[in-house]
Short mmCIF file of C-alpha atoms in Angstrom, two decimals:
data_model
loop_
_atom_site.label_atom_id
_atom_site.label_comp_id
_atom_site.label_asym_id
_atom_site.label_seq_id
_atom_site.Cartn_x
_atom_site.Cartn_y
_atom_site.Cartn_z
CA UNK A 12 -38.64 -123.88 22.21
CA UNK A 13 -42.05 -122.65 21.07
CA UNK A 14 -42.28 -120.21 18.15
CA UNK A 15 -43.72 -117.45 20.37
CA UNK A 16 -40.89 -117.87 22.89
CA UNK A 17 -38.34 -117.68 20.09
CA UNK A 18 -39.99 -114.55 18.74
CA UNK A 19 -39.96 -112.91 22.16
CA UNK A 20 -36.29 -113.76 22.78
CA UNK A 21 -35.38 -112.44 19.36
CA UNK A 22 -37.35 -109.23 20.02
CA UNK A 23 -35.40 -108.71 23.27
CA UNK A 24 -32.10 -109.23 21.43
CA UNK A 25 -33.18 -106.73 18.79
CA UNK A 26 -34.21 -104.12 21.37
CA UNK A 27 -30.98 -104.62 23.32
CA UNK A 28 -28.63 -104.49 20.34
CA UNK A 29 -30.18 -102.47 17.54
CA UNK A 30 -28.91 -99.01 18.57
CA UNK A 31 -25.33 -100.09 19.13
CA UNK A 32 -25.26 -102.00 15.86
CA UNK A 33 -26.64 -99.02 14.01
CA UNK A 34 -23.95 -96.80 15.54
CA UNK A 35 -21.23 -99.29 14.59
CA UNK A 36 -22.61 -99.62 11.07
CA UNK A 37 -22.69 -95.85 10.65
CA UNK A 38 -19.10 -95.55 11.82
CA UNK A 39 -18.10 -98.25 9.34
CA UNK A 40 -20.04 -96.87 6.37
CA UNK A 41 -20.57 -93.14 6.97
CA UNK A 42 -24.02 -93.55 5.42
CA UNK A 43 -27.20 -93.72 7.48
CA UNK A 44 -29.25 -95.64 4.91
CA UNK A 45 -26.45 -98.12 4.30
CA UNK A 46 -26.03 -98.55 8.06
CA UNK A 47 -29.74 -99.31 8.45
CA UNK A 48 -29.60 -101.78 5.57
CA UNK A 49 -26.60 -103.57 7.09
CA UNK A 50 -28.27 -103.83 10.51
CA UNK A 51 -31.40 -105.19 8.86
CA UNK A 52 -29.28 -107.82 7.09
CA UNK A 53 -27.61 -108.75 10.39
CA UNK A 54 -30.95 -109.33 12.12
CA UNK A 55 -32.30 -111.25 9.13
CA UNK A 56 -29.30 -113.59 9.37
CA UNK A 57 -29.76 -113.86 13.12
CA UNK A 58 -33.43 -114.79 12.70
CA UNK A 59 -32.62 -117.39 10.05
CA UNK A 60 -30.00 -118.93 12.34
CA UNK A 61 -32.00 -118.37 15.52
CA UNK A 62 -31.92 -121.97 16.82
CA UNK A 63 -28.10 -121.72 16.89
CA UNK A 64 -27.93 -118.08 18.00
CA UNK A 65 -30.46 -118.49 20.81
CA UNK A 66 -28.16 -120.81 22.74
CA UNK A 67 -24.81 -119.04 22.41
CA UNK A 68 -23.38 -116.86 25.15
CA UNK A 69 -22.01 -114.10 22.93
CA UNK A 70 -25.06 -113.09 20.93
CA UNK A 71 -24.01 -109.43 20.78
CA UNK A 72 -20.50 -110.43 19.70
CA UNK A 73 -21.99 -112.62 16.97
CA UNK A 74 -24.11 -109.70 15.74
CA UNK A 75 -21.13 -107.32 15.72
CA UNK A 76 -18.98 -109.84 13.84
CA UNK A 77 -21.66 -110.40 11.18
CA UNK A 78 -22.11 -106.64 10.83
CA UNK A 79 -18.41 -106.11 10.38
CA UNK A 80 -18.17 -108.91 7.81
CA UNK A 81 -21.10 -107.48 5.85
CA UNK A 82 -19.57 -103.99 5.92
CA UNK A 83 -16.22 -105.31 4.71
CA UNK A 84 -17.94 -107.24 1.91
CA UNK A 85 -19.80 -104.08 0.93
CA UNK A 86 -16.59 -102.06 0.91
CA UNK A 87 -14.79 -104.67 -1.21
CA UNK A 88 -17.67 -104.81 -3.67
CA UNK A 89 -17.79 -101.03 -4.01
CA UNK A 90 -14.03 -100.87 -4.43
CA UNK A 91 -14.09 -103.60 -7.07
CA UNK A 92 -16.82 -101.81 -9.03
CA UNK A 93 -14.94 -98.53 -8.75
CA UNK A 94 -11.75 -100.11 -10.07
CA UNK A 95 -13.62 -101.78 -12.91
CA UNK A 96 -15.00 -98.40 -13.96
CA UNK A 97 -11.49 -97.00 -13.94
CA UNK A 98 -11.96 -94.83 -10.89
CA UNK A 99 -8.77 -95.92 -9.22
CA UNK A 100 -5.77 -93.81 -8.35
CA UNK A 101 -6.38 -91.37 -11.20
CA UNK A 102 -9.39 -89.94 -9.38
CA UNK A 103 -7.99 -89.64 -5.89
CA UNK A 104 -9.31 -86.50 -4.26
CA UNK A 105 -6.87 -84.15 -2.55
CA UNK A 106 -6.59 -84.55 1.18
CA UNK A 107 -9.07 -82.32 3.00
CA UNK A 108 -7.66 -79.56 5.14
CA UNK A 109 -7.75 -79.42 8.91
CA UNK A 110 -11.21 -78.50 10.08
CA UNK A 111 -12.93 -80.14 7.11
CA UNK A 112 -12.81 -83.61 8.59
CA UNK A 113 -15.23 -84.83 11.15
CA UNK A 114 -14.64 -87.89 13.28
CA UNK A 115 -16.69 -90.21 11.08
CA UNK A 116 -14.83 -89.24 7.93
CA UNK A 117 -11.52 -89.54 9.74
CA UNK A 118 -12.50 -93.02 10.95
CA UNK A 119 -13.48 -93.97 7.42
CA UNK A 120 -10.01 -93.13 6.17
CA UNK A 121 -8.27 -95.44 8.64
CA UNK A 122 -7.13 -98.90 7.60
CA UNK A 123 -9.94 -101.38 8.32
CA UNK A 124 -8.27 -103.15 11.26
CA UNK A 125 -7.43 -99.85 12.99
CA UNK A 126 -10.99 -98.62 12.48
CA UNK A 127 -12.49 -101.88 13.72
CA UNK A 128 -10.25 -101.98 16.79
CA UNK A 129 -11.02 -98.34 17.64
CA UNK A 130 -14.76 -98.88 17.28
CA UNK A 131 -14.67 -101.89 19.61
CA UNK A 132 -12.37 -100.36 22.23
CA UNK A 133 -13.22 -96.65 22.16
CA UNK A 134 -16.85 -96.67 21.07
CA UNK A 135 -18.21 -99.94 22.49
CA UNK A 136 -15.87 -99.86 25.49
CA UNK A 137 -14.69 -103.45 25.06
CA UNK A 138 -11.42 -104.47 26.64
CA UNK A 139 -8.58 -105.26 24.27
CA UNK A 140 -9.07 -108.94 25.19
CA UNK A 141 -12.74 -108.79 24.19
CA UNK A 142 -11.92 -106.89 21.00
CA UNK A 143 -9.21 -109.43 20.18
CA UNK A 144 -11.69 -112.29 20.51
CA UNK A 145 -14.20 -110.52 18.25
CA UNK A 146 -11.53 -109.63 15.71
CA UNK A 147 -9.95 -113.08 15.91
CA UNK A 148 -6.59 -111.50 16.61
CA UNK A 149 -4.16 -111.41 19.49
CA UNK A 150 -4.34 -108.68 22.13
CA UNK A 151 -0.98 -107.21 21.14
CA UNK A 152 -2.19 -106.64 17.60
CA UNK A 153 -5.36 -104.97 18.85
CA UNK A 154 -3.32 -102.65 21.09
CA UNK A 155 -1.12 -101.72 18.11
CA UNK A 156 -4.14 -101.07 15.88
CA UNK A 157 -5.80 -98.94 18.54
CA UNK A 158 -2.60 -96.98 19.15
CA UNK A 159 -1.96 -96.41 15.45
CA UNK A 160 -5.62 -95.60 14.85
CA UNK A 161 -5.58 -92.96 17.58
CA UNK A 162 -2.37 -91.48 16.22
CA UNK A 163 -3.84 -91.38 12.71
CA UNK A 164 -7.05 -89.78 13.98
CA UNK A 165 -5.04 -87.20 15.87
CA UNK A 166 -3.11 -86.40 12.72
CA UNK A 167 -6.27 -86.30 10.58
CA UNK A 168 -8.21 -84.17 13.01
CA UNK A 169 -5.27 -81.93 13.87
CA UNK A 170 -5.86 -82.07 17.59
CA UNK A 171 -4.86 -83.97 20.68
CA UNK A 172 -7.25 -86.81 21.39
CA UNK A 173 -8.08 -87.86 24.90
CA UNK A 174 -6.88 -91.46 25.36
CA UNK A 175 -9.61 -94.03 25.85
CA UNK A 176 -8.66 -97.10 27.86
CA UNK A 177 -11.47 -99.37 26.65
CA UNK A 178 -13.42 -101.36 29.20
CA UNK A 179 -11.68 -99.83 32.17
CA UNK A 180 -8.30 -101.31 31.39
CA UNK A 181 -5.36 -99.58 32.94
CA UNK A 182 -1.96 -99.28 31.44
CA UNK A 183 -0.44 -100.38 28.17
#
């Protein structure tokens, strides 16, 4: 494949995926600048691995997986630094009251697997089967994480949430 063809294919991938990745990154980090940095890192990795990425069927899935892995690494690094500085349980802030939480902050407080499953199913409208493949988990686990995540969001937001089926799936 010629360099100009590779550049054009990569540009199309970027244009097709950039907005969704930025939305996912923001939901994972709750920080616009950090989200932009993560997406930039994802596309840098994609460009460096372009000969392999160009030929795979699930390019968008690959991008989402790399983004998630980078976000988790970032979270672990921040947590480690916070613990090393002694900012562990002794500095836990009181739980915010109803009405003070927005959806992004509520999502941020969910366990990582619940948050990831909800983002894939409710935000990106993947089926539970697609989300399971991306999360490298079984469908039953994804359904549990989505269910628990919705219940936790409902509790955190203090309101009834409209169920989202994800990818047009029907039933449980």
